[in-house]
Short mmCIF file of C-alpha atoms in Angstrom, two decimals:
data_model
loop_
_atom_site.label_atom_id
_atom_site.label_comp_id
_atom_site.label_asym_id
_atom_site.label_seq_id
_atom_site.Cartn_x
_atom_site.Cartn_y
_atom_site.Cartn_z
CA MET A 1 -13.83 3.96 36.12
CA GLY A 2 -14.86 7.52 35.23
CA GLU A 3 -16.00 8.59 31.77
CA LEU A 4 -12.71 10.27 30.92
CA ALA A 5 -10.67 7.27 32.09
CA THR A 6 -12.89 4.92 30.07
CA ALA A 7 -12.59 7.11 26.97
CA ASN A 8 -8.80 7.22 27.37
CA LYS A 9 -8.57 3.46 27.85
CA VAL A 10 -10.73 2.76 24.79
CA HIS A 11 -8.74 5.26 22.72
CA VAL A 12 -5.44 3.59 23.70
CA MET A 13 -6.74 0.04 23.21
CA VAL A 14 -8.30 0.82 19.82
CA SER A 15 -5.07 2.51 18.70
CA TYR A 16 -3.04 -0.45 19.90
CA TRP A 17 -5.11 -3.14 18.19
CA TRP A 18 -5.41 -0.99 15.05
CA SER A 19 -1.60 -0.87 14.91
CA ARG A 20 -1.40 -4.68 14.78
CA GLY A 21 -2.49 -4.40 11.13
CA ASP A 22 -5.43 -6.81 11.02
CA GLY A 23 -6.93 -5.81 7.68
CA LEU A 24 -10.46 -7.09 8.31
CA ALA A 25 -10.70 -5.68 11.82
CA ASN A 26 -9.27 -2.36 10.66
CA HIS A 27 -11.78 -2.24 7.82
CA GLN A 28 -14.54 -2.60 10.42
CA LEU A 29 -12.92 0.14 12.51
CA GLY A 30 -12.84 2.37 9.44
CA GLN A 31 -16.55 1.84 8.94
CA ILE A 32 -17.27 2.74 12.57
CA LEU A 33 -15.15 5.88 12.42
CA THR A 34 -16.49 6.98 9.04
CA ARG A 35 -20.03 6.65 10.32
CA THR A 36 -19.50 8.15 13.77
CA SER A 37 -16.46 10.39 14.11
CA GLY A 38 -17.74 13.45 12.32
CA VAL A 39 -14.45 13.69 10.45
CA ASP A 40 -15.01 14.35 6.76
CA GLU A 41 -11.92 12.49 5.59
CA PHE A 42 -9.57 10.18 7.35
CA ASP A 43 -7.04 7.58 6.31
CA ILE A 44 -7.30 4.21 8.06
CA THR A 45 -3.58 3.65 7.42
CA ASP A 46 -2.41 6.94 8.96
CA PRO A 47 -1.79 6.99 12.73
CA GLN A 48 -2.45 10.73 13.05
CA SER A 49 -5.70 10.45 11.13
CA ILE A 50 -6.84 7.54 13.33
CA ASP A 51 -5.89 9.47 16.45
CA ARG A 52 -7.89 12.55 15.37
CA ALA A 53 -10.95 10.46 14.51
CA LEU A 54 -10.74 8.55 17.81
CA ARG A 55 -10.43 11.75 19.86
CA ILE A 56 -13.74 12.86 18.40
CA ALA A 57 -15.45 9.45 18.42
CA VAL A 58 -14.80 8.60 22.09
CA THR A 59 -16.70 11.70 23.22
CA ASP A 60 -20.00 10.07 22.17
CA PRO A 61 -21.06 7.41 24.74
CA ALA A 62 -22.73 5.19 22.12
CA VAL A 63 -19.67 5.28 19.87
CA LEU A 64 -17.41 4.75 22.88
CA ALA A 65 -19.29 1.53 23.65
CA GLU A 66 -19.02 0.42 20.02
CA LEU A 67 -15.27 1.10 19.98
CA ASP A 68 -14.89 -0.72 23.31
CA GLY A 69 -16.53 -3.72 21.69
CA TRP A 70 -14.34 -3.35 18.59
CA TRP A 71 -10.99 -3.54 20.40
CA GLN A 72 -12.18 -6.52 22.44
CA MET A 73 -13.27 -8.23 19.21
CA ALA A 74 -9.87 -7.47 17.62
CA GLU A 75 -8.05 -8.86 20.67
CA THR A 76 -10.19 -12.00 20.58
CA ARG A 77 -9.79 -12.38 16.82
CA ARG A 78 -6.03 -12.35 17.30
CA ALA A 79 -6.29 -14.62 20.38
CA GLY A 80 -4.48 -11.98 22.42
CA ASN A 81 -1.40 -12.35 20.18
CA ASN A 82 -0.02 -8.83 19.88
CA THR A 83 2.34 -9.63 16.98
CA ARG A 84 1.95 -7.15 14.14
CA ASN A 85 0.73 -8.34 10.78
CA PRO A 86 3.98 -9.62 9.25
CA GLY A 87 2.90 -8.35 5.84
CA LEU A 88 3.28 -4.75 7.00
CA GLY A 89 7.08 -4.87 7.03
CA LEU A 90 7.76 -7.78 4.72
CA ASP A 91 8.10 -5.73 1.54
CA ALA A 92 10.72 -3.48 3.18
CA SER A 93 12.61 -6.54 4.44
CA ILE A 94 12.60 -8.08 0.98
CA ARG A 95 13.96 -4.84 -0.51
CA TYR A 96 16.63 -4.68 2.21
CA LEU A 97 17.79 -8.22 1.42
CA THR A 98 17.69 -7.92 -2.35
CA ASP A 99 19.45 -4.55 -2.36
CA ARG A 100 22.36 -6.03 -0.43
CA LEU A 101 22.42 -9.26 -2.41
CA ASP A 102 22.28 -7.44 -5.76
CA ALA A 103 25.21 -5.16 -4.89
CA ASP A 104 28.33 -5.42 -7.04
CA THR A 105 30.26 -6.87 -4.12
CA VAL A 106 28.61 -8.79 -1.32
CA THR A 107 30.87 -8.42 1.69
CA PRO A 108 30.93 -10.78 4.66
CA GLU A 109 29.47 -7.92 6.71
CA ALA A 110 26.55 -7.62 4.28
CA VAL A 111 25.96 -11.37 4.49
CA GLY A 112 25.91 -11.08 8.29
CA GLU A 113 23.42 -8.20 8.11
CA CYS A 114 21.22 -10.22 5.76
CA ARG A 115 21.32 -13.27 8.03
CA ARG A 116 20.27 -11.11 11.00
CA GLN A 117 17.42 -9.68 8.93
CA VAL A 118 16.31 -13.19 7.93
CA THR A 119 16.38 -14.29 11.58
CA ALA A 120 14.26 -11.29 12.62
CA VAL A 121 11.71 -11.83 9.85
CA ASP A 122 11.55 -15.56 10.56
CA GLN A 123 10.82 -14.83 14.22
CA THR A 124 8.05 -12.40 13.26
CA ILE A 125 6.47 -14.96 10.93
CA ILE A 126 6.73 -17.70 13.56
CA GLY A 127 5.12 -15.39 16.13
CA ALA A 128 2.30 -14.64 13.70
CA LYS A 129 1.70 -18.18 12.42
CA ASP A 130 -1.69 -18.48 14.11
CA LEU A 131 -2.91 -15.01 13.14
CA PRO A 132 -5.58 -14.48 10.46
CA GLU A 133 -3.06 -13.00 8.02
CA LEU A 134 -1.17 -16.30 7.86
CA THR A 135 -3.88 -18.85 8.58
CA HIS A 136 -6.02 -17.39 5.77
CA PRO A 137 -3.54 -15.47 3.59
CA ASP A 138 -4.78 -13.38 0.71
CA ALA A 139 -3.04 -13.21 -2.68
CA GLU A 140 -0.93 -10.23 -1.60
CA MET A 141 0.37 -12.06 1.49
CA LEU A 142 1.10 -15.19 -0.55
CA ASP A 143 3.08 -13.09 -3.03
CA LEU A 144 5.04 -11.41 -0.23
CA LEU A 145 5.83 -14.76 1.38
CA ALA A 146 6.98 -16.23 -1.94
CA ARG A 147 9.23 -13.22 -2.60
CA TYR A 148 10.59 -13.42 0.94
CA LEU A 149 11.34 -17.14 0.60
CA GLU A 150 13.26 -16.42 -2.59
CA ALA A 151 15.34 -13.70 -0.92
CA ARG A 152 15.77 -15.84 2.21
CA SER A 153 17.02 -18.75 0.11
CA ARG A 154 19.58 -16.50 -1.57
CA VAL A 155 20.88 -15.37 1.83
CA LEU A 156 21.06 -18.88 3.24
CA ALA A 157 22.84 -20.14 0.12
CA LEU A 158 25.75 -17.79 0.81
CA ALA A 159 28.56 -19.45 2.73
#
């Protein structure tokens, strides 16, 4: 594989595994990019910022090798499971459910929408059950899960 093809592959793979939302792995990526990308400021949570930093970083062969090792470590850490960190969308799902449940009138259509949302979130959580975010949850994840279970229970209690 040529240098350009290798740089492109590493860029894509790092972007992909970054987008899975593994907080610890992404923290390590942030340290690599801060140290090596030559970008004064970048935001580890912003896709455009990550893309800019990676475009610069992959031009240095030593950094390219480090980033190649990083994405392989992230893939291994997640056992190849490409499910996103469920915590990334959980707050929005909770708001979606509670907004509909707290409405003046809860229509049968709204109940159906809420049940579909619960099914989707449940599937995401099941798909992520072996990931670091759920096997070793932090206080924020525990809070999100507790809030989700409360909203989920409200939905399932509706006939």
